mmCIF file with all atom_site columns, C-alpha atoms and ligand atoms in Angstrom:
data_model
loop_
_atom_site.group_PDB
_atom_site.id
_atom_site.type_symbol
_atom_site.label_atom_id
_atom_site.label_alt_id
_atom_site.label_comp_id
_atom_site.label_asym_id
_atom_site.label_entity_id
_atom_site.label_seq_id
_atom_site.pdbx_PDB_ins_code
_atom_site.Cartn_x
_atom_site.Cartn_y
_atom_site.Cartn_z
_atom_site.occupancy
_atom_site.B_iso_or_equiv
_atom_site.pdbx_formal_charge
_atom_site.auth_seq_id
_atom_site.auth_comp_id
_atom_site.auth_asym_id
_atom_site.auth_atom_id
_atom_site.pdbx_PDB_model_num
ATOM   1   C  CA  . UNK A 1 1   ? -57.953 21.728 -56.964 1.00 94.00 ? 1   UNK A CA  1
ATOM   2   C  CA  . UNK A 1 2   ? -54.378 21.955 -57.024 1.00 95.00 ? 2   UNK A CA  1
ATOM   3   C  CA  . UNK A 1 3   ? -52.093 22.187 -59.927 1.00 96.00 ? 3   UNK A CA  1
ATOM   4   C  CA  . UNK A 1 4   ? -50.340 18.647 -59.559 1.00 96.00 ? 4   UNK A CA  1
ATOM   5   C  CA  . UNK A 1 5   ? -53.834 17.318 -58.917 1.00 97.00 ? 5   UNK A CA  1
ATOM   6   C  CA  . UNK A 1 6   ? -54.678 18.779 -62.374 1.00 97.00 ? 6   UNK A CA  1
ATOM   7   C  CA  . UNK A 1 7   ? -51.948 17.297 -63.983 1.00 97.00 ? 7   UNK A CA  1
ATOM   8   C  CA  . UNK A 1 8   ? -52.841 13.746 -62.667 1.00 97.00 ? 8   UNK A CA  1
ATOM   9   C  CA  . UNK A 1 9   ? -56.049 14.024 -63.893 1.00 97.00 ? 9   UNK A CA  1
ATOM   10  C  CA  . UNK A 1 10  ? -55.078 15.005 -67.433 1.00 95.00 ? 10  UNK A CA  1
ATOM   11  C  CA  . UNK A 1 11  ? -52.548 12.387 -67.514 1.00 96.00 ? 11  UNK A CA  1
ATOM   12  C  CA  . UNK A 1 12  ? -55.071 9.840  -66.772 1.00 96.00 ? 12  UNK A CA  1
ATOM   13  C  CA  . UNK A 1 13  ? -57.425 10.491 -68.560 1.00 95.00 ? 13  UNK A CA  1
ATOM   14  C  CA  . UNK A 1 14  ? -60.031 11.896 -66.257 1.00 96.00 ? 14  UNK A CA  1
ATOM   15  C  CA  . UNK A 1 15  ? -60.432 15.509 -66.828 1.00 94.00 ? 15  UNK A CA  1
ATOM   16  C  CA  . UNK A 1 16  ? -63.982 15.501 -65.864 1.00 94.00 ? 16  UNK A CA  1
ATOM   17  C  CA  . UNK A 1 17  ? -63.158 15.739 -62.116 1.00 97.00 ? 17  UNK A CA  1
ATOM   18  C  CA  . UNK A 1 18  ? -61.713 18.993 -62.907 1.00 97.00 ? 18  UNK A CA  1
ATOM   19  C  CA  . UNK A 1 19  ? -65.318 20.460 -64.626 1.00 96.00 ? 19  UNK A CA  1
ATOM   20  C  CA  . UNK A 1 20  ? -67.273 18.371 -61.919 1.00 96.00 ? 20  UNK A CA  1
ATOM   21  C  CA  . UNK A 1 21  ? -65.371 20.504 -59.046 1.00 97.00 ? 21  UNK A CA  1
ATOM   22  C  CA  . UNK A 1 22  ? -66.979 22.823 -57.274 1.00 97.00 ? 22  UNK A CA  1
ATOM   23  C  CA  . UNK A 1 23  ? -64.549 25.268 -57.701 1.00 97.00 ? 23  UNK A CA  1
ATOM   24  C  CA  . UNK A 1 24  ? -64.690 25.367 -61.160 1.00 98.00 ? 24  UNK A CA  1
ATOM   25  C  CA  . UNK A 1 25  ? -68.434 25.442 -61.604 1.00 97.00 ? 25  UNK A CA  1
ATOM   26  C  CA  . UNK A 1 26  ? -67.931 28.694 -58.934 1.00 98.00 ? 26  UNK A CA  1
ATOM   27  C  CA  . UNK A 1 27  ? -65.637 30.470 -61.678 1.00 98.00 ? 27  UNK A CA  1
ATOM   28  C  CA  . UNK A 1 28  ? -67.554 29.315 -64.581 1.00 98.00 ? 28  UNK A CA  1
ATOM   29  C  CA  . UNK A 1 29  ? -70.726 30.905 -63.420 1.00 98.00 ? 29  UNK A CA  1
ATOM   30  C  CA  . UNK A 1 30  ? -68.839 34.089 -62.476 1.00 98.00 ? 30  UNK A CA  1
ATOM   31  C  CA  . UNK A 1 31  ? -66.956 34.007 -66.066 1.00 98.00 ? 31  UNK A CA  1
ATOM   32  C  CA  . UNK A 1 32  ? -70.413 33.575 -68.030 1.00 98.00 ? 32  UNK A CA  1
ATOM   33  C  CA  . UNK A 1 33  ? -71.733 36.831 -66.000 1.00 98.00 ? 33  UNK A CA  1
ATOM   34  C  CA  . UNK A 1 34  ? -68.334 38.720 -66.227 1.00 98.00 ? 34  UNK A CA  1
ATOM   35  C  CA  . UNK A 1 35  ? -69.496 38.032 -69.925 1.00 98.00 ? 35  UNK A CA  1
ATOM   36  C  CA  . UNK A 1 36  ? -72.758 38.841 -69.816 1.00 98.00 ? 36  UNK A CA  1
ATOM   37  C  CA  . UNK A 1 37  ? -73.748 35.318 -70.291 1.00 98.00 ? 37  UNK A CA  1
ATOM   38  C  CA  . UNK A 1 38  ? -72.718 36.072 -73.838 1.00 98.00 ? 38  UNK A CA  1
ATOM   39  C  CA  . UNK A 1 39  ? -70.304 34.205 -76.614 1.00 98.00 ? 39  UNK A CA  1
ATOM   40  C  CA  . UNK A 1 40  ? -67.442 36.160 -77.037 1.00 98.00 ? 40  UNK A CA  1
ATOM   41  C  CA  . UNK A 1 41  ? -66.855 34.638 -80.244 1.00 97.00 ? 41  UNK A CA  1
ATOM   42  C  CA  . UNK A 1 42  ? -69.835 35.234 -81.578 1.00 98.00 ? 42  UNK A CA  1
ATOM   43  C  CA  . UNK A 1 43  ? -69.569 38.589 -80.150 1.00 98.00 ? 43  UNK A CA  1
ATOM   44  C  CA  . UNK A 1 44  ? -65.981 39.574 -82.120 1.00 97.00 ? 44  UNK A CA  1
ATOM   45  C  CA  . UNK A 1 45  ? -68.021 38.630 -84.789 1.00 97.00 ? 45  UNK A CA  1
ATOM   46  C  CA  . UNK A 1 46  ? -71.072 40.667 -84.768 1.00 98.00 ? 46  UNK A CA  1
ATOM   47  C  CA  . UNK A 1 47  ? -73.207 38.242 -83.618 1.00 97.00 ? 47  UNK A CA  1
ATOM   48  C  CA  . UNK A 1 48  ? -75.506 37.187 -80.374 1.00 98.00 ? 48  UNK A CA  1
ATOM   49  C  CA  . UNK A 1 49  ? -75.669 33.781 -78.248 1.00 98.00 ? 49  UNK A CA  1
ATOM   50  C  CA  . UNK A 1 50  ? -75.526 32.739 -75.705 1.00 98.00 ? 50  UNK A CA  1
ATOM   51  C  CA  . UNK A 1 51  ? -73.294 31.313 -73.424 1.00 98.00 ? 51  UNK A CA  1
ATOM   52  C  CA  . UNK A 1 52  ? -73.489 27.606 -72.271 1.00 96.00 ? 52  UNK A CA  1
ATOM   53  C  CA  . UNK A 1 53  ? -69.428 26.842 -71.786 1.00 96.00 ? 53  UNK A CA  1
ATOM   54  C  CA  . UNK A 1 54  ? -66.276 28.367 -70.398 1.00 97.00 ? 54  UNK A CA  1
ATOM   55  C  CA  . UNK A 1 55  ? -63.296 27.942 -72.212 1.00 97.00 ? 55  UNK A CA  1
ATOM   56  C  CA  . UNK A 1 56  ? -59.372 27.663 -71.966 1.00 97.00 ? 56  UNK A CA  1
ATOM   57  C  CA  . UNK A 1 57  ? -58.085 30.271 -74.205 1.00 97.00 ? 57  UNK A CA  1
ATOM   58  C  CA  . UNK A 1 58  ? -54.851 28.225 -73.235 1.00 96.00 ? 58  UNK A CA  1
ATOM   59  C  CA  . UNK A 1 59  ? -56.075 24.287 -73.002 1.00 94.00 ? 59  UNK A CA  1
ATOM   60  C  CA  . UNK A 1 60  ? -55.618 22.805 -69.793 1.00 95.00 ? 60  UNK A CA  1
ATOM   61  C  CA  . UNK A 1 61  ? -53.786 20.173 -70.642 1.00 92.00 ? 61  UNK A CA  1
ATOM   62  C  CA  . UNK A 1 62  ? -50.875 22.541 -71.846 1.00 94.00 ? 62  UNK A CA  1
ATOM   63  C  CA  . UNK A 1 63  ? -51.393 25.023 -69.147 1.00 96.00 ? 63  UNK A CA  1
ATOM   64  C  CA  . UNK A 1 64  ? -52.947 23.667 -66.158 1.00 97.00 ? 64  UNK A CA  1
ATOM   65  C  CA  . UNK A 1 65  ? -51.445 26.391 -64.082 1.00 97.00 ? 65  UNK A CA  1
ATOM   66  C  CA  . UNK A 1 66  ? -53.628 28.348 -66.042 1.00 98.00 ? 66  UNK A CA  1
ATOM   67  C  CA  . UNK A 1 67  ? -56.852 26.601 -64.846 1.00 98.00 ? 67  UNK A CA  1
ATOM   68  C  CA  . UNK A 1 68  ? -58.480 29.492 -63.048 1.00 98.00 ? 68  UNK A CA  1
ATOM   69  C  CA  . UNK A 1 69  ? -56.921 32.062 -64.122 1.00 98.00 ? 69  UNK A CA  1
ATOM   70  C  CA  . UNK A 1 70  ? -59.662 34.252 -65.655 1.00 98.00 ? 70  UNK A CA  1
ATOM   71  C  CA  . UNK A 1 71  ? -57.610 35.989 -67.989 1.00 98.00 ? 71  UNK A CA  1
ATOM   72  C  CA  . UNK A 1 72  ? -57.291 32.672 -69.891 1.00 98.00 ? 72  UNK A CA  1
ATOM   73  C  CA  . UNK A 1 73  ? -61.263 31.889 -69.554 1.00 98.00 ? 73  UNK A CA  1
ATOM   74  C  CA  . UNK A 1 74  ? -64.017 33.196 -72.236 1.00 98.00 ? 74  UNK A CA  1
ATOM   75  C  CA  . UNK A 1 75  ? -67.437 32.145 -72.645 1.00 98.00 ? 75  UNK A CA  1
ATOM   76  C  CA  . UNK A 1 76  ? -68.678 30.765 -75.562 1.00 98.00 ? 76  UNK A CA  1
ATOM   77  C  CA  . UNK A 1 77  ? -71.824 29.029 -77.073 1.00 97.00 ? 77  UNK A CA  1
ATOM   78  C  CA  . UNK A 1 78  ? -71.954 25.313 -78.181 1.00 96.00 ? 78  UNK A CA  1
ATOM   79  C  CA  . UNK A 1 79  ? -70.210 25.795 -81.981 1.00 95.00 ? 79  UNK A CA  1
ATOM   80  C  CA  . UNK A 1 80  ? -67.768 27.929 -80.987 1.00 96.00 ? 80  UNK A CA  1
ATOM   81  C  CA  . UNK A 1 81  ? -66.654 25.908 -78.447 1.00 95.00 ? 81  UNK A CA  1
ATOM   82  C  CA  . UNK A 1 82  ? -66.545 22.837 -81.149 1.00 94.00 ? 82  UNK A CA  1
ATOM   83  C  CA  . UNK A 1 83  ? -64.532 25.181 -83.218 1.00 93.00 ? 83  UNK A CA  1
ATOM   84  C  CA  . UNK A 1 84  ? -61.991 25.458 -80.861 1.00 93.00 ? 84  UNK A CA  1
ATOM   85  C  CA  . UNK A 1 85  ? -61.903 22.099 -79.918 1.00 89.00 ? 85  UNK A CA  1
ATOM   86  C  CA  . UNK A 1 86  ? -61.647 20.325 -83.486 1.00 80.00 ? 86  UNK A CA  1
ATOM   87  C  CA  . UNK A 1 87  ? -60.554 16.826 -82.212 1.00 71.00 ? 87  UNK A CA  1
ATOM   88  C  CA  . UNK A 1 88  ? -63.898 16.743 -80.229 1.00 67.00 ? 88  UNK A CA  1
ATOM   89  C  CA  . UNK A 1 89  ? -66.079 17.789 -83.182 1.00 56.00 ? 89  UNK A CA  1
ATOM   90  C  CA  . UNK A 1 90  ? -64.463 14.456 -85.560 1.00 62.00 ? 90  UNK A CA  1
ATOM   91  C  CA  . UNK A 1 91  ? -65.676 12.434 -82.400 1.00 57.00 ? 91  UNK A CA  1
ATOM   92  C  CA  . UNK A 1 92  ? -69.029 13.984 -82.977 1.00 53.00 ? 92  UNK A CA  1
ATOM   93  C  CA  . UNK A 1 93  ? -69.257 14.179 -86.690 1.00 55.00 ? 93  UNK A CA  1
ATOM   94  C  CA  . UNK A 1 94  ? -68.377 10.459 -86.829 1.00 55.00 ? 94  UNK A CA  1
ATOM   95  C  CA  . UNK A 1 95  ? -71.622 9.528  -84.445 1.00 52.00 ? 95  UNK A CA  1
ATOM   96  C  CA  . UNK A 1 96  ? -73.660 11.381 -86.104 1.00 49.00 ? 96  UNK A CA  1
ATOM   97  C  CA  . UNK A 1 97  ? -74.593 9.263  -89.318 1.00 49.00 ? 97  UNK A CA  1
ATOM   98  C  CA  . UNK A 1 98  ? -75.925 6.455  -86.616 1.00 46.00 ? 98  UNK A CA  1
ATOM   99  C  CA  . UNK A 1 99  ? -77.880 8.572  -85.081 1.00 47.00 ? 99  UNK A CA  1
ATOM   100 C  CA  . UNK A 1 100 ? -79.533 10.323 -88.161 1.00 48.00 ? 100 UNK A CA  1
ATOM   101 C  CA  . UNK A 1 101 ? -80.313 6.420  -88.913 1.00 46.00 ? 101 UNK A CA  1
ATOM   102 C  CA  . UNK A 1 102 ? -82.346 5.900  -85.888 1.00 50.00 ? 102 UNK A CA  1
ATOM   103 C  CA  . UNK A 1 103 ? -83.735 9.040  -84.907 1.00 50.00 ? 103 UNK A CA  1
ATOM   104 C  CA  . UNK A 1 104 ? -84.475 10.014 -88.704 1.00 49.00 ? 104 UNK A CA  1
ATOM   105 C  CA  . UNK A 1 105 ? -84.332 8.125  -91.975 1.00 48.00 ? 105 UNK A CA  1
HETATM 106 ZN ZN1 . LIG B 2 .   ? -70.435 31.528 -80.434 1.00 94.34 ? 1   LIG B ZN1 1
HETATM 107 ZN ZN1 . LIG B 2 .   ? -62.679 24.675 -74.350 1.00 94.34 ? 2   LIG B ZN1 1
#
């Protein structure tokens, strides 16, 4: 996927295309064993777990050029991928009561 493709995809809103892509699931899988399938969060530290997502050091949407670069890519587990992505965690924190309604209380 090109850069300007990228772009268009940020801009409307439709970023998924870009993790859905073959290419990127490619690099991901070779980033999480470049890792040792390890969080390198959690790693810095002193901790274990294990990997489940790739990250932007540098988000796409302010550096799509950046989008395979592997310097800018790190793998890291679940909550440390929430920690770097507050905005996606308030999204999730706000569901949550619901579903602690239904599923729990
Ligand atoms: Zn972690
Ligand atoms: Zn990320």
């Amino acid at each position: 996927m090109k850069v300007e493709e990228i772009r268009l995809l940020i801009a409307s809103g439709t970023i998924e295309k870009f993790y859905n892509d073959r290419k990127w699931r490619n690099l991901s899988k070779k980033i999480k064993k470049r890792d040792n399938n390890e969080c390198q969060m959690c790693k810095r530290r002193g901790k274990y777990s294990k990997a489940q997502n790739v990250h932007h050091i540098k988000e796409l949407k302010d550096c799509p050029v950046l989008a395979y670069d592997e310097d800018n890519l790190e793998s890291l587990c679940i909550s440390c991928h929430n920690e770097e992505h507050p905005e996606k965690l308030e999204k999730f924190k706000k569901l949550e009561p619901k579903f602690m309604n239904e599923e729990r209380w």
